CSV table of C-alpha atoms in Angstrom, one decimal:
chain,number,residue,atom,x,y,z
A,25,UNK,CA,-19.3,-41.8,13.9
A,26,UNK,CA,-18.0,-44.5,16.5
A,27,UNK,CA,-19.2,-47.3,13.6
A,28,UNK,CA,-17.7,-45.5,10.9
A,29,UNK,CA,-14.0,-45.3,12.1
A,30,UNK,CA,-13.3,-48.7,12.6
A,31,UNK,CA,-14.7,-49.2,9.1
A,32,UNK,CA,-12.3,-46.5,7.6
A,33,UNK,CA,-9.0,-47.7,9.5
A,34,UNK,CA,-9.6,-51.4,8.1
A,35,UNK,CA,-10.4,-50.2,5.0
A,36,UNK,CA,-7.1,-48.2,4.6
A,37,UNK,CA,-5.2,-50.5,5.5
A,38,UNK,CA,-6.1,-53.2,3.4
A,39,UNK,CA,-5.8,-50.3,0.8
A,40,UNK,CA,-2.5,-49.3,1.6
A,41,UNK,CA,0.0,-51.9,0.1
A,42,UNK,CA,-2.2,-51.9,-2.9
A,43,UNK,CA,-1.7,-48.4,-4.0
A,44,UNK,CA,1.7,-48.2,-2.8
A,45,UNK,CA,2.4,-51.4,-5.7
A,46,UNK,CA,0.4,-49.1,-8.1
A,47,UNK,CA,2.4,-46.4,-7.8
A,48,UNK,CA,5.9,-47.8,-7.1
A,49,UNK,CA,5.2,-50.2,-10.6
A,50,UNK,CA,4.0,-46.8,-12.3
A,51,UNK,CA,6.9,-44.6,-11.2
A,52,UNK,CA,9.8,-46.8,-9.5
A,53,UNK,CA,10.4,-44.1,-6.4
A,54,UNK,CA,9.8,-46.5,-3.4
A,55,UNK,CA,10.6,-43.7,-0.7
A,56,UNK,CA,8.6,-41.0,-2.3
A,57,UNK,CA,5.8,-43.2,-3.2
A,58,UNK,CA,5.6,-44.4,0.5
A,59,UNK,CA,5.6,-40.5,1.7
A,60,UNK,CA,2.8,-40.0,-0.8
A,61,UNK,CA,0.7,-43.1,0.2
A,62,UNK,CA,0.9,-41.8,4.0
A,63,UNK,CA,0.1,-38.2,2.9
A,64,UNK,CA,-2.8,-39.7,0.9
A,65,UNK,CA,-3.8,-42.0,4.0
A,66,UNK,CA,-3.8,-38.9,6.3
A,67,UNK,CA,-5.9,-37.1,3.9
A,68,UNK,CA,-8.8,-39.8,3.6
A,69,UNK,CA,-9.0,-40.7,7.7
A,70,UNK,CA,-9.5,-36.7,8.1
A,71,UNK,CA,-12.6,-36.4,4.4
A,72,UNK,CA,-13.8,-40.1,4.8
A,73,UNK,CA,-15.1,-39.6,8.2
A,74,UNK,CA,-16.4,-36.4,7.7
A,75,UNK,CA,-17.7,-36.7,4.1
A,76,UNK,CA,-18.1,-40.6,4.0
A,77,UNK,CA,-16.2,-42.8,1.9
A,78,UNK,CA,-15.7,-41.7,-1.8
A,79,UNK,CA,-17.2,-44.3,-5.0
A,80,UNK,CA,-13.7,-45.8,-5.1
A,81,UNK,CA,-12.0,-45.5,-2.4
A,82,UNK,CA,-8.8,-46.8,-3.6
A,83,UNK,CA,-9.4,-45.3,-6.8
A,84,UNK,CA,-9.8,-42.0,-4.9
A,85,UNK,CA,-6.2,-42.8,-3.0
A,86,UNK,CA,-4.4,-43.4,-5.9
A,87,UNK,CA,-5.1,-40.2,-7.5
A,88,UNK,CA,-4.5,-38.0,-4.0
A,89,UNK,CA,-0.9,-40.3,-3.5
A,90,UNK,CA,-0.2,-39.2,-7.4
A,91,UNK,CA,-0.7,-35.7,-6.7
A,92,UNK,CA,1.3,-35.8,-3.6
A,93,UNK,CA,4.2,-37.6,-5.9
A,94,UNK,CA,3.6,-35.1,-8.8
A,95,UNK,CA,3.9,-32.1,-6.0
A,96,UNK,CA,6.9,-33.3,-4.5
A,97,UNK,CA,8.5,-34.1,-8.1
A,98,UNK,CA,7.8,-30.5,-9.0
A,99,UNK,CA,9.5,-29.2,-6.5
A,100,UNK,CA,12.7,-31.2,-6.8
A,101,UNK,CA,12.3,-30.4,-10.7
A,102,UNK,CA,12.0,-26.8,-10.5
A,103,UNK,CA,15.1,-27.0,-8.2
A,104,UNK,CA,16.9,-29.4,-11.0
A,105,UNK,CA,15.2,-28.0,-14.6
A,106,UNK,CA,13.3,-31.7,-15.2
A,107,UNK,CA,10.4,-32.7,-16.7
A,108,UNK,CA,7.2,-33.5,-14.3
A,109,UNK,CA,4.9,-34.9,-17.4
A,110,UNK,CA,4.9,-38.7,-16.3
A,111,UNK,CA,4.2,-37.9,-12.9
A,112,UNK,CA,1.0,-36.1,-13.5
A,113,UNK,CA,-0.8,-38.7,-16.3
A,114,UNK,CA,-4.1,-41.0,-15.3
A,115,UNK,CA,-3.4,-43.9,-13.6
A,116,UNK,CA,-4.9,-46.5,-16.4
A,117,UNK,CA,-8.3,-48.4,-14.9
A,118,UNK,CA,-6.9,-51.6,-15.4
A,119,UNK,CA,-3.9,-50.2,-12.3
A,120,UNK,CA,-6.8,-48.9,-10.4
A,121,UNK,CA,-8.9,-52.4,-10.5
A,122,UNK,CA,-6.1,-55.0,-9.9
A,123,UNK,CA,-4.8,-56.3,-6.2
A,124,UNK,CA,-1.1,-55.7,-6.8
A,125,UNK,CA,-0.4,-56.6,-2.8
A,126,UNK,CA,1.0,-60.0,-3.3
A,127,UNK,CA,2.9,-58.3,-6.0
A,128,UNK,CA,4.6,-55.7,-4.0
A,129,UNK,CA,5.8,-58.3,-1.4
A,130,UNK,CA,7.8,-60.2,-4.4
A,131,UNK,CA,8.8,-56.7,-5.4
A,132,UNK,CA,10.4,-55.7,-2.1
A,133,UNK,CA,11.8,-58.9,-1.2
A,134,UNK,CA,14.8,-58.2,-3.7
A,135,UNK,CA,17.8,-60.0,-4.1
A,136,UNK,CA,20.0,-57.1,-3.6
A,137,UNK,CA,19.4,-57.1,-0.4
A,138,UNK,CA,19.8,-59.4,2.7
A,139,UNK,CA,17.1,-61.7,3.1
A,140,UNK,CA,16.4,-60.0,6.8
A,141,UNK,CA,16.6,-56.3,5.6
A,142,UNK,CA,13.9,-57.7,2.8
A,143,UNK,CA,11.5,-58.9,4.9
A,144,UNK,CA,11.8,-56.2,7.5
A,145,UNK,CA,11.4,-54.0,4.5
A,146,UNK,CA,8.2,-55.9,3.2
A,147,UNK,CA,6.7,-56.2,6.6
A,148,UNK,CA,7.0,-52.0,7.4
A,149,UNK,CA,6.1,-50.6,4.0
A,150,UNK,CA,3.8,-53.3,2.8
A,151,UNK,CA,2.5,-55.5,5.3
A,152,UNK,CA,1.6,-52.8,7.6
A,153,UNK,CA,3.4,-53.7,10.8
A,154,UNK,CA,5.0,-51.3,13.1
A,155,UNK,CA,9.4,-51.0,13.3
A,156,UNK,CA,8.1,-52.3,17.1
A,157,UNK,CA,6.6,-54.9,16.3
A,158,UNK,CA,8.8,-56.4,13.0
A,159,UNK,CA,11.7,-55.9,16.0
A,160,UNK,CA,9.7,-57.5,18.9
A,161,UNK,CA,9.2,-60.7,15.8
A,162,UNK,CA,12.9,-60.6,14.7
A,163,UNK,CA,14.0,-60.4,18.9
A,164,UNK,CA,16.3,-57.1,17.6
A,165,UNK,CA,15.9,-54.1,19.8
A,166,UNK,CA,14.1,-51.6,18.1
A,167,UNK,CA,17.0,-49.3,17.1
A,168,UNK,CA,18.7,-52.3,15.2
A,169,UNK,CA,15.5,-52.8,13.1
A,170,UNK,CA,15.3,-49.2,12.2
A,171,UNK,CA,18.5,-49.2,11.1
A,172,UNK,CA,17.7,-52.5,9.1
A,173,UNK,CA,14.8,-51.1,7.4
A,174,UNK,CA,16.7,-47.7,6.7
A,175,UNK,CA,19.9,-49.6,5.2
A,176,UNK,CA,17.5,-51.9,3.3
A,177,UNK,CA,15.8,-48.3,1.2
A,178,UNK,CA,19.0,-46.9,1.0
A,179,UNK,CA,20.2,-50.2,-1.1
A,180,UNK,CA,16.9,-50.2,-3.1
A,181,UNK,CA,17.3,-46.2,-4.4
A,182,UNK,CA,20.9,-47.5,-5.0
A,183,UNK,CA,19.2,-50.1,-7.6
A,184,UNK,CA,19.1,-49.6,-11.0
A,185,UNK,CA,15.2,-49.9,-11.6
A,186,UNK,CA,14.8,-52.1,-8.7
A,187,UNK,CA,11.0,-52.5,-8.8
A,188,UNK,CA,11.4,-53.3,-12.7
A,189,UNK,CA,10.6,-57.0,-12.5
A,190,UNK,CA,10.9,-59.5,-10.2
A,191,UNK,CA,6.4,-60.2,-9.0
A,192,UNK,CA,6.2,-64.3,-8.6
A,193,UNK,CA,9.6,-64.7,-8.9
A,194,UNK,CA,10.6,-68.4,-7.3
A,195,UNK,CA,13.6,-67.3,-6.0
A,196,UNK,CA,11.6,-65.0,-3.9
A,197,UNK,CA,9.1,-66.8,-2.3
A,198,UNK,CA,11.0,-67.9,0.6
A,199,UNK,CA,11.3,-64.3,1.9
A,200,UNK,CA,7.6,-64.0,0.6
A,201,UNK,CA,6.3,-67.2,3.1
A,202,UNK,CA,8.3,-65.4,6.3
A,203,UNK,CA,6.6,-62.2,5.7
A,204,UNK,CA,3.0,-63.9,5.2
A,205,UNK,CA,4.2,-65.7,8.8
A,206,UNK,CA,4.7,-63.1,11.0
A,207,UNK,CA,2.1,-60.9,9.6
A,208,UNK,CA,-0.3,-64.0,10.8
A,209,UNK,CA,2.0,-64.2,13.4
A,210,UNK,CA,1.2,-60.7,14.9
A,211,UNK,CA,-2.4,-60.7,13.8
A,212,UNK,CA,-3.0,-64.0,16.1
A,213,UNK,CA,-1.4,-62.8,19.2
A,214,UNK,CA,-0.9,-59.2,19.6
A,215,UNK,CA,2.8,-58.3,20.6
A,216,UNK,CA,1.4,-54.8,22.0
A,217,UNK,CA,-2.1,-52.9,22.8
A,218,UNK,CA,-5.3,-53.7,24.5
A,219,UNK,CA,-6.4,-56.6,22.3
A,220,UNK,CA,-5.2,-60.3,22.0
A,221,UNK,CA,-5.6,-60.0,18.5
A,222,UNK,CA,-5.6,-58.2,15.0
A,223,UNK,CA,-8.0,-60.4,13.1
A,224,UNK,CA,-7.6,-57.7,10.2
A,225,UNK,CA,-3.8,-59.2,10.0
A,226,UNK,CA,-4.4,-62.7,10.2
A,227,UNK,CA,-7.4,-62.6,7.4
A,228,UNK,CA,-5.0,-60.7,5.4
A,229,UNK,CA,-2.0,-63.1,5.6
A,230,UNK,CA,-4.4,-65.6,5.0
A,231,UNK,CA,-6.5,-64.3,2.2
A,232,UNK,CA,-2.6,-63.2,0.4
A,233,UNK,CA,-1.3,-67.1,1.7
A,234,UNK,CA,-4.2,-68.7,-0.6
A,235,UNK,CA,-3.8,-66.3,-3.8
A,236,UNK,CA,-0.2,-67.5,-3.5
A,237,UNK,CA,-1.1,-71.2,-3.4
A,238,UNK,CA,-2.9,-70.6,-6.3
A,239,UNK,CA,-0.3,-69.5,-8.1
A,240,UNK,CA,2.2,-72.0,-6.4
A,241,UNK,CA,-0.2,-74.8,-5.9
A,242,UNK,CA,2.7,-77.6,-6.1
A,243,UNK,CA,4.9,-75.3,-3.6
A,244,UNK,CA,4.6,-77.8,-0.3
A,245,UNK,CA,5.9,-74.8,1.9
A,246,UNK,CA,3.2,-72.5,0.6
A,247,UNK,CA,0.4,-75.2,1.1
A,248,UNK,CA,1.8,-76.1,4.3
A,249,UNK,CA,1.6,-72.7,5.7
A,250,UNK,CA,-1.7,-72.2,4.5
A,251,UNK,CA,-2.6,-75.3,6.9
A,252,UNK,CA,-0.6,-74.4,9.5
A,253,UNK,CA,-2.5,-70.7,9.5
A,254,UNK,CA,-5.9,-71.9,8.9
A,255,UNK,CA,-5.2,-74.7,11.9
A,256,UNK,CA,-4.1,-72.2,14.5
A,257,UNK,CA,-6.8,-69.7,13.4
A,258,UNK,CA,-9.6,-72.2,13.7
A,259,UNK,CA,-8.8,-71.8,18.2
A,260,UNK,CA,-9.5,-68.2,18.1
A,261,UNK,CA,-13.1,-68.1,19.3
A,262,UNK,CA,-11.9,-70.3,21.9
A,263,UNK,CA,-8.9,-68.1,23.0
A,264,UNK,CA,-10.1,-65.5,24.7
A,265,UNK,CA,-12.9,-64.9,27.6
A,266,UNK,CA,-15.9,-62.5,27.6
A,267,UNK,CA,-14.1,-59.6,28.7
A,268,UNK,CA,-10.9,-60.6,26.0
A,269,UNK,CA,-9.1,-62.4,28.6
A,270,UNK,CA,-6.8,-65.3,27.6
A,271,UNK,CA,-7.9,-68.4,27.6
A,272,UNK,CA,-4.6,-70.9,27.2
A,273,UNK,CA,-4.7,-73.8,25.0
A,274,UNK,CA,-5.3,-76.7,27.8
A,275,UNK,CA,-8.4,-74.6,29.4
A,276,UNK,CA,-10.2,-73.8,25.7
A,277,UNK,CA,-13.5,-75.1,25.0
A,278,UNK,CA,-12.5,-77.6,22.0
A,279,UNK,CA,-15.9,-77.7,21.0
A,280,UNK,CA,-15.7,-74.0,19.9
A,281,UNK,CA,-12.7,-74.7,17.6
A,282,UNK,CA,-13.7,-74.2,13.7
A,283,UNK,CA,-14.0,-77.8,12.7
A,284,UNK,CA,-14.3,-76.3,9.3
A,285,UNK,CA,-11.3,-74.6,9.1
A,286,UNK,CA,-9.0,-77.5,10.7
A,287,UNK,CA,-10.6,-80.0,8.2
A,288,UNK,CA,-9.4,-77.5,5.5
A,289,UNK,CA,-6.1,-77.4,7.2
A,290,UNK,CA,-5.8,-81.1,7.7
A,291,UNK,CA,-6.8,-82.0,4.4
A,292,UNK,CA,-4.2,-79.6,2.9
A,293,UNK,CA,-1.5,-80.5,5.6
A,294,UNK,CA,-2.3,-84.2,3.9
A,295,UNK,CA,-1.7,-83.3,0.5
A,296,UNK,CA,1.7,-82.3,1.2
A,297,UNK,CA,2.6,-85.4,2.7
A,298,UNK,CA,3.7,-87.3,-0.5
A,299,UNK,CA,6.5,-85.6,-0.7
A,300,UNK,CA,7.5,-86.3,3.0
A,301,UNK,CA,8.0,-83.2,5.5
A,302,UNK,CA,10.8,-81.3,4.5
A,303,UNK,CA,9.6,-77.6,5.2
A,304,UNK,CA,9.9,-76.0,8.5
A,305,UNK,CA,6.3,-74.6,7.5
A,306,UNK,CA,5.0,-77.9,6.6
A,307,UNK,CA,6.4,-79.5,10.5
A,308,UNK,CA,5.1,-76.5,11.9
A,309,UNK,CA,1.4,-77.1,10.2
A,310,UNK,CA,1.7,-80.8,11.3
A,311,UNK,CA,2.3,-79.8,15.0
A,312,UNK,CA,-0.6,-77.5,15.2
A,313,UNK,CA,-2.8,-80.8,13.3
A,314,UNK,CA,-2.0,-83.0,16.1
A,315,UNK,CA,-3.1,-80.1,18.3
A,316,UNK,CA,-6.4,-80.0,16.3
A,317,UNK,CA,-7.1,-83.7,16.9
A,318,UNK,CA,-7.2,-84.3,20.4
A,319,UNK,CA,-10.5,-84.1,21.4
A,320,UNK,CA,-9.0,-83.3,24.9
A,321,UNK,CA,-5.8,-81.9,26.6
A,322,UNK,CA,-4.6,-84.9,28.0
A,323,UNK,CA,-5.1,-86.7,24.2
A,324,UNK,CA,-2.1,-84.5,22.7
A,325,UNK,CA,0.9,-86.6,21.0
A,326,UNK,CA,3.4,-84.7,23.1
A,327,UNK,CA,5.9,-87.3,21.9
A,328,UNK,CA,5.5,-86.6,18.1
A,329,UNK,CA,5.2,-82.8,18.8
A,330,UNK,CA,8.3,-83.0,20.4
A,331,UNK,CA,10.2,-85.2,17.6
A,332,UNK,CA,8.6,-82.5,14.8
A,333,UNK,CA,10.5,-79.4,16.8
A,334,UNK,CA,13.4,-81.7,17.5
A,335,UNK,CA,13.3,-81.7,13.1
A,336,UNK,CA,12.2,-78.3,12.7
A,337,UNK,CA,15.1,-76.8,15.5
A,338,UNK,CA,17.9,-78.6,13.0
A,339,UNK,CA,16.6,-77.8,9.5
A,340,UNK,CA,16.6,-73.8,11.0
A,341,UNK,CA,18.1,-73.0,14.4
A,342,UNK,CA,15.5,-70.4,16.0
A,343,UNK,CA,15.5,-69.9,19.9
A,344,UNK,CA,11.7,-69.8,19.3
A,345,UNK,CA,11.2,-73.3,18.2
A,346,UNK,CA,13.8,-74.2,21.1
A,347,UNK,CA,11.7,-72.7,23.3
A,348,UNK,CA,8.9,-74.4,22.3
A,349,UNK,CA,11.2,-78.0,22.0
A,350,UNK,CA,11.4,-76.8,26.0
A,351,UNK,CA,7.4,-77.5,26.3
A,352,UNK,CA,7.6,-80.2,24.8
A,353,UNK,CA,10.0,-81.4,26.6
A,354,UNK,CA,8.6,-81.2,29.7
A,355,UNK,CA,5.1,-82.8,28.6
A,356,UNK,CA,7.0,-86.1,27.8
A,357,UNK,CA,10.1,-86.0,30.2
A,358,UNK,CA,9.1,-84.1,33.1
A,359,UNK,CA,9.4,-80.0,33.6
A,360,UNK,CA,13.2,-80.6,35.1
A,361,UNK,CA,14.3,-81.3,31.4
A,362,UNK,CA,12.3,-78.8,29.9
A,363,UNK,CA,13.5,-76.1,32.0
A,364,UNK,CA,17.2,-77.2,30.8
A,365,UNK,CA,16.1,-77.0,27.4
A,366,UNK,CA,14.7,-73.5,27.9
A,367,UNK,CA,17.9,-72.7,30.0
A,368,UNK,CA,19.8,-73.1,26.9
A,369,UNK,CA,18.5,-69.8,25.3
A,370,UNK,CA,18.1,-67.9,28.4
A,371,UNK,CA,20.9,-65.2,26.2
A,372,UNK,CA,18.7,-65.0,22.9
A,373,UNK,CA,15.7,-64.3,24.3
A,374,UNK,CA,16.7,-62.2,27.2
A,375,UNK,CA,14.1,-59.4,25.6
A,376,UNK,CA,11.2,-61.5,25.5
A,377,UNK,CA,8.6,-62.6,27.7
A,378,UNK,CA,8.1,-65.3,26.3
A,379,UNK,CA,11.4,-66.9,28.0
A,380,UNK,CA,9.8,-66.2,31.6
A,381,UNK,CA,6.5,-67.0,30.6
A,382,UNK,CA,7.7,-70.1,30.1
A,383,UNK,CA,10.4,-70.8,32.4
A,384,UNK,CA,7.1,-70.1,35.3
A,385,UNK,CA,4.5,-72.7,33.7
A,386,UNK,CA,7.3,-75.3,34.1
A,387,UNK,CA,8.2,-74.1,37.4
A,388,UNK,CA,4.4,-74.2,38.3
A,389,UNK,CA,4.3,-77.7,36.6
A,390,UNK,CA,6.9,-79.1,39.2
A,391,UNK,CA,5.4,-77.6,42.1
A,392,UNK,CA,8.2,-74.9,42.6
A,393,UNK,CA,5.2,-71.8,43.2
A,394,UNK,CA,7.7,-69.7,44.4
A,395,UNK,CA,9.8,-69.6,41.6
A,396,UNK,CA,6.6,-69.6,39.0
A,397,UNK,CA,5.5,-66.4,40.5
A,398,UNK,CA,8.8,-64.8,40.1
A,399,UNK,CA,8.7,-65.7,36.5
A,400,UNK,CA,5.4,-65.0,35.9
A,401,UNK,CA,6.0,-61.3,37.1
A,402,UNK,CA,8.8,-60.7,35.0
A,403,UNK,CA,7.2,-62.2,32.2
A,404,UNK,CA,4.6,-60.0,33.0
A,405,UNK,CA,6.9,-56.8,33.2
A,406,UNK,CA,8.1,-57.6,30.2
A,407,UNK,CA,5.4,-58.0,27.8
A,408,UNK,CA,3.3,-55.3,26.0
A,409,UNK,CA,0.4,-57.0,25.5
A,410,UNK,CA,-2.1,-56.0,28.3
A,411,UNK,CA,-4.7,-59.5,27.5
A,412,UNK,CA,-0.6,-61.1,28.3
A,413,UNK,CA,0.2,-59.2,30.7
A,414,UNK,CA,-3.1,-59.7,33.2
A,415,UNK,CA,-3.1,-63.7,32.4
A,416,UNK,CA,0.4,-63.6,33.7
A,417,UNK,CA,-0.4,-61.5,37.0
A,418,UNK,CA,-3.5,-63.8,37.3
A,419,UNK,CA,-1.5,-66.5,37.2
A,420,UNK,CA,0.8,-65.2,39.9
A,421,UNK,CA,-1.8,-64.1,42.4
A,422,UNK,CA,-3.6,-67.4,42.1
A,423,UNK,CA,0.0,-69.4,43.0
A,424,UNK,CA,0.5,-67.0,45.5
A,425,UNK,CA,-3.3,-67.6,47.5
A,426,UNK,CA,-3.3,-71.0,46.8
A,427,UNK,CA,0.1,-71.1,49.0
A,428,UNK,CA,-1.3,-68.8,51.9
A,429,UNK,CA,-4.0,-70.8,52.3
């Protein structure tokens, strides 16, 4: 049983967006068809584990979801004298077959709404990410992104037919490349729970990044953050210790980096390059290439990294990319001018650890221990992440004996 339910939780929720596109392209009700997805999710973790997984397990959702939707219908028709007949036909094989996932994030990233409310929207119904952890990725306080993601399905049942049309739109994919992001964004470093990572996100937003490049294969934004996910997912075996620790970027074994993938990336990165960097995506992928080539810490370009986030920062203010700019900073100008730099969005990201995190690893870089402890603490207060949490306190307590002794 204990290697069965890991199996069955993947598995639903790579299922997930796929029937909800089946059913919201079949029957255009995005609230009720989520309701019947989850009812339908419910019902499988409780059979699959007890009865083992059905032929066609997403086959086998579809059909429970469709009875939950034709159940709920009924009711609201017996209360209103409708019709229930298209809600209870056969899903056609060719529905139950296709991958509509990449689909359904065009489809919920609709114009009628604001491009944040869409995303937030895609990432909570489709991309499977907690209101939590779409918050903790927008810096919003949790409240605020409910309300977001409530006023964003309010607008869509407001639509006339509003999943209609609208899959590979162009005007779309914008929204469609920040969702892909921050779904690899949370799958590569946890913002909550035990584990440094959700390698079930990251392959996703990967796998979905790639079927989108094929379909956009002269789209330098969606090649260049293909390279920049395959670039920072090639570290991961090096990230963390036997025991899941951390393992920061200076103290990883480089020699367990995926050469494979960061050729891939590189090569693709390369390819974009004709057309000059432009894309916040495309700077972001070329930072995380010079990161792939030095062979050691000290062989980092910190001067180019810094003039790429000095670029990215003023094509799309972001106290993220600041923050990082603050890094930077310090690696080519000392940590007194990266610490102004990070000073500068000490307001915006107030909520996150990130901020302190920071703030301590220049403090500890110009020799201030004192001070790095007291960030590192409240960096370490802050954070949900427990793998986060205990390389902060770690780094505290060894400041803090290496100064007693």
């Amino acid at each position: 049983m204990t290697e069965t339910l890991p199996r069955v939780e993947d598995l639903l929720r790579e299922l997930s967006p796929q029937v909800l596109g089946v059913l919201v392209r079949r029957f255009g009700d995005f609230d009720l068809a989520e309701d019947s997805v989850q009812d339908a999710l419910l019902a499988a973790a409780t059979q699959w584990d007890r009865d083992g997984l059905p032929d066609n397990p997403r086959g086998w959702l579809i059909q429970v979801a469709q009875r939950r939707m034709a159940d709920a219908v009924r009711a609201e028709v017996a209360r209103r004298r409708r019709e229930t007949t298209v809600f209870v036909r056969e899903v056609p094989v060719d529905a139950i077959e296709r991958d509509d996932t990449l689909d359904m994030y065009f489809l919920c990233c609709h114009p009628d709404l604001p491009p944040a409310g869409a995303v937030a929207l895609t990432l909570r119904a489709v991309g499977g990410l907690s209101t939590a952890e779409i918050a903790t990725a927008f810096l919003v306080p949790e409240s605020t992104m409910a309300q977001r993601i409530s006023r964003a399905k309010k607008c869509l049942a407001e639509s006339d037919r509003p999943f209609a049309d609208g899959a590979h739109d162009s005007t779309r994919v914008g929204a469609v490349l920040q969702v892909l992001y921050v779904i690899f964004t949370e799958g590569h470093t946890s913002s909550s729970g035990a584990g440094l990572r959700r390698g079930d996100l990251s392959a996703e937003a990967i796998r979905l990044t790639r079927a989108l490049r094929r379909l956009l294969p002269d789209n330098t934004e969606v090649t260049g953050l293909l390279a920049l996910m395959l670039l920072t997912d090639a570290r991961r075996a090096a990230r963390s210790g036997p025991h899941g620790e951390l393992i920061p970027l200076t103290e990883q074994d480089r020699s367990r980096w995926d050469r494979a993938q960061i050729t891939e990336g590189l090569r693709l990165l390369t390819a974009t390059m004709p057309a000059g960097l432009t894309g916040i995506y495309q700077m972001q992928a070329a930072v995380a290439g010079l990161h792939a080539e030095a062979h050691r810490p000290e062989d980092t370009d910190w001067a180019r990294i810094l003039q790429l986030y000095t670029m990215i920062e003023r094509l799309t203010p972001n106290p993220m990319i600041t923050l990082n700019r603050a890094v930077a900073t310090a690696m080519v100008h000392g940590p007194a001018a990266g610490l102004a730099v990070a000073d500068s969005v000490a307001e915006p990201l107030s909520r996150s650890h990130r901020l302190a995190a920071v703030r301590g690893h220049l403090q500890e870089m110009a020799g201030d221990h004192v001070a790095a402890v007291v960030e590192y603490r409240r960096a370490a207060q802050q954070t949900a992440s427990v793998p986060e949490r205990d390389y902060l306190l770690l780094r505290a307590a060894r400041l803090r004996v290496g100064d007693a002794k």
